Short mmCIF file of C-alpha atoms in Angstrom, two decimals:
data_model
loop_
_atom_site.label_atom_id
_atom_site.label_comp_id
_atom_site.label_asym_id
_atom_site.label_seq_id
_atom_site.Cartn_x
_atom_site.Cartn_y
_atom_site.Cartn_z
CA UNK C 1 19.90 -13.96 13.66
CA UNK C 2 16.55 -12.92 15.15
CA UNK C 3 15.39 -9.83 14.36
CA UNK C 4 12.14 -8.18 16.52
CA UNK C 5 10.66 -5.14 15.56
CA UNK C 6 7.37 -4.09 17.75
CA UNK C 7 5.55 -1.23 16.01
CA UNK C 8 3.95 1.39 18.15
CA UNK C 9 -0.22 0.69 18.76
CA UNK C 10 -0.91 4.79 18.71
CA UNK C 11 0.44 4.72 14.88
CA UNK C 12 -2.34 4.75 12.66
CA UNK C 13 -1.32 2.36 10.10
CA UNK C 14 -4.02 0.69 7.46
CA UNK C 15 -4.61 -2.91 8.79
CA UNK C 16 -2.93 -4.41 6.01
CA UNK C 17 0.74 -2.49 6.42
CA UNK C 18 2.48 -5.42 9.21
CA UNK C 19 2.09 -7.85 6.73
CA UNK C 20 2.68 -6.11 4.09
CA UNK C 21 5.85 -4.59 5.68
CA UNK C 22 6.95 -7.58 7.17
CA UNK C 23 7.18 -9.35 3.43
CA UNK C 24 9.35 -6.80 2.55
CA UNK C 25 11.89 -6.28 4.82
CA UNK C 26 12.18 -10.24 4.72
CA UNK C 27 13.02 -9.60 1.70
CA UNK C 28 15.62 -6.87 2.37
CA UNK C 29 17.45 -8.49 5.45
CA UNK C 30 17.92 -11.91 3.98
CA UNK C 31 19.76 -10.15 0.82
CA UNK C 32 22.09 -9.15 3.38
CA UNK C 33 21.60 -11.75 6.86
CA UNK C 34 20.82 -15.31 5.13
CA UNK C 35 19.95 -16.53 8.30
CA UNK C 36 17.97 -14.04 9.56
CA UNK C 37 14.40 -14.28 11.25
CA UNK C 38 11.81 -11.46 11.73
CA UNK C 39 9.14 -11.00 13.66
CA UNK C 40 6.88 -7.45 13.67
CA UNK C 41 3.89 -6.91 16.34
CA UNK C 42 1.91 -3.89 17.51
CA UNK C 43 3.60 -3.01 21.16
CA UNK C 44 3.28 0.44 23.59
CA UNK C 45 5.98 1.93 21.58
CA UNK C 46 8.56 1.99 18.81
CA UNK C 47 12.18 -0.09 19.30
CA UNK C 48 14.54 -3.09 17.34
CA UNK C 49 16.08 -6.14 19.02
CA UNK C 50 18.60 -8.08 17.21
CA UNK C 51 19.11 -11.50 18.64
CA UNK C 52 22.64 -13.06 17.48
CA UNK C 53 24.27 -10.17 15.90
CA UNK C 54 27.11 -7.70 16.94
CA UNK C 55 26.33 -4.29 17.23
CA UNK C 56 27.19 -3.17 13.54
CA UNK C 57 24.69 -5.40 12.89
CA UNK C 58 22.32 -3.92 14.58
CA UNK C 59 22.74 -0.24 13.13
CA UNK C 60 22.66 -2.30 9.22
CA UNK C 61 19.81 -3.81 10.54
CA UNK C 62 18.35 -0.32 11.31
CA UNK C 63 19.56 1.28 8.11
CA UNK C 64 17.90 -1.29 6.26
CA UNK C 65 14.48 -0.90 8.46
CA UNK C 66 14.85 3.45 7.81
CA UNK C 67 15.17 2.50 4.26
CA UNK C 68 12.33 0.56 3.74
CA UNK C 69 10.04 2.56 6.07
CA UNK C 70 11.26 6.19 3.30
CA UNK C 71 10.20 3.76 0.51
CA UNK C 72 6.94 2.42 1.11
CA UNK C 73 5.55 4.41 -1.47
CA UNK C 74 7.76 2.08 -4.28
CA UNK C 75 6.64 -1.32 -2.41
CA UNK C 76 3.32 -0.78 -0.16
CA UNK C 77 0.79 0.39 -3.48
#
């Protein structure tokens, strides 16, 4: 499964967050999706495709992505 997750460019974010973020929910979605790919980049807005999943995938997927996003005080300092 291929997972794509453009970030909006008008977000201020510190430089070192898509990396940073991108480790992380790696690290998440393969506890859950094995086989799962990801891929983050700075795009005009905000939106999740997931290649080779059904759509209850794709709202885990998104749960997982909320949660990580509410804890990035625990993982991102």
């Amino acid at each position: 499964m291929k997972i794509e997750l453009p970030i909006d460019l008008a977000k201020e974010l510190p430089q070192s967050v898509v990396p940073t973020l991108e480790k992380e929910l790696l690290k998440r979605l393969q506890n859950q999706f094995a086989e799962s790919s990801l891929v983050i980049r700075r795009a005009g807005s905000n939106w999740l495709n997931v290649y080779g999943g059904e759509k209850e995938t794709e709202q885990m997927v998104d749960e997982i992505i909320q949660k990580t996003w509410e804890s990035a005080d625990n993982w991102f300092y």
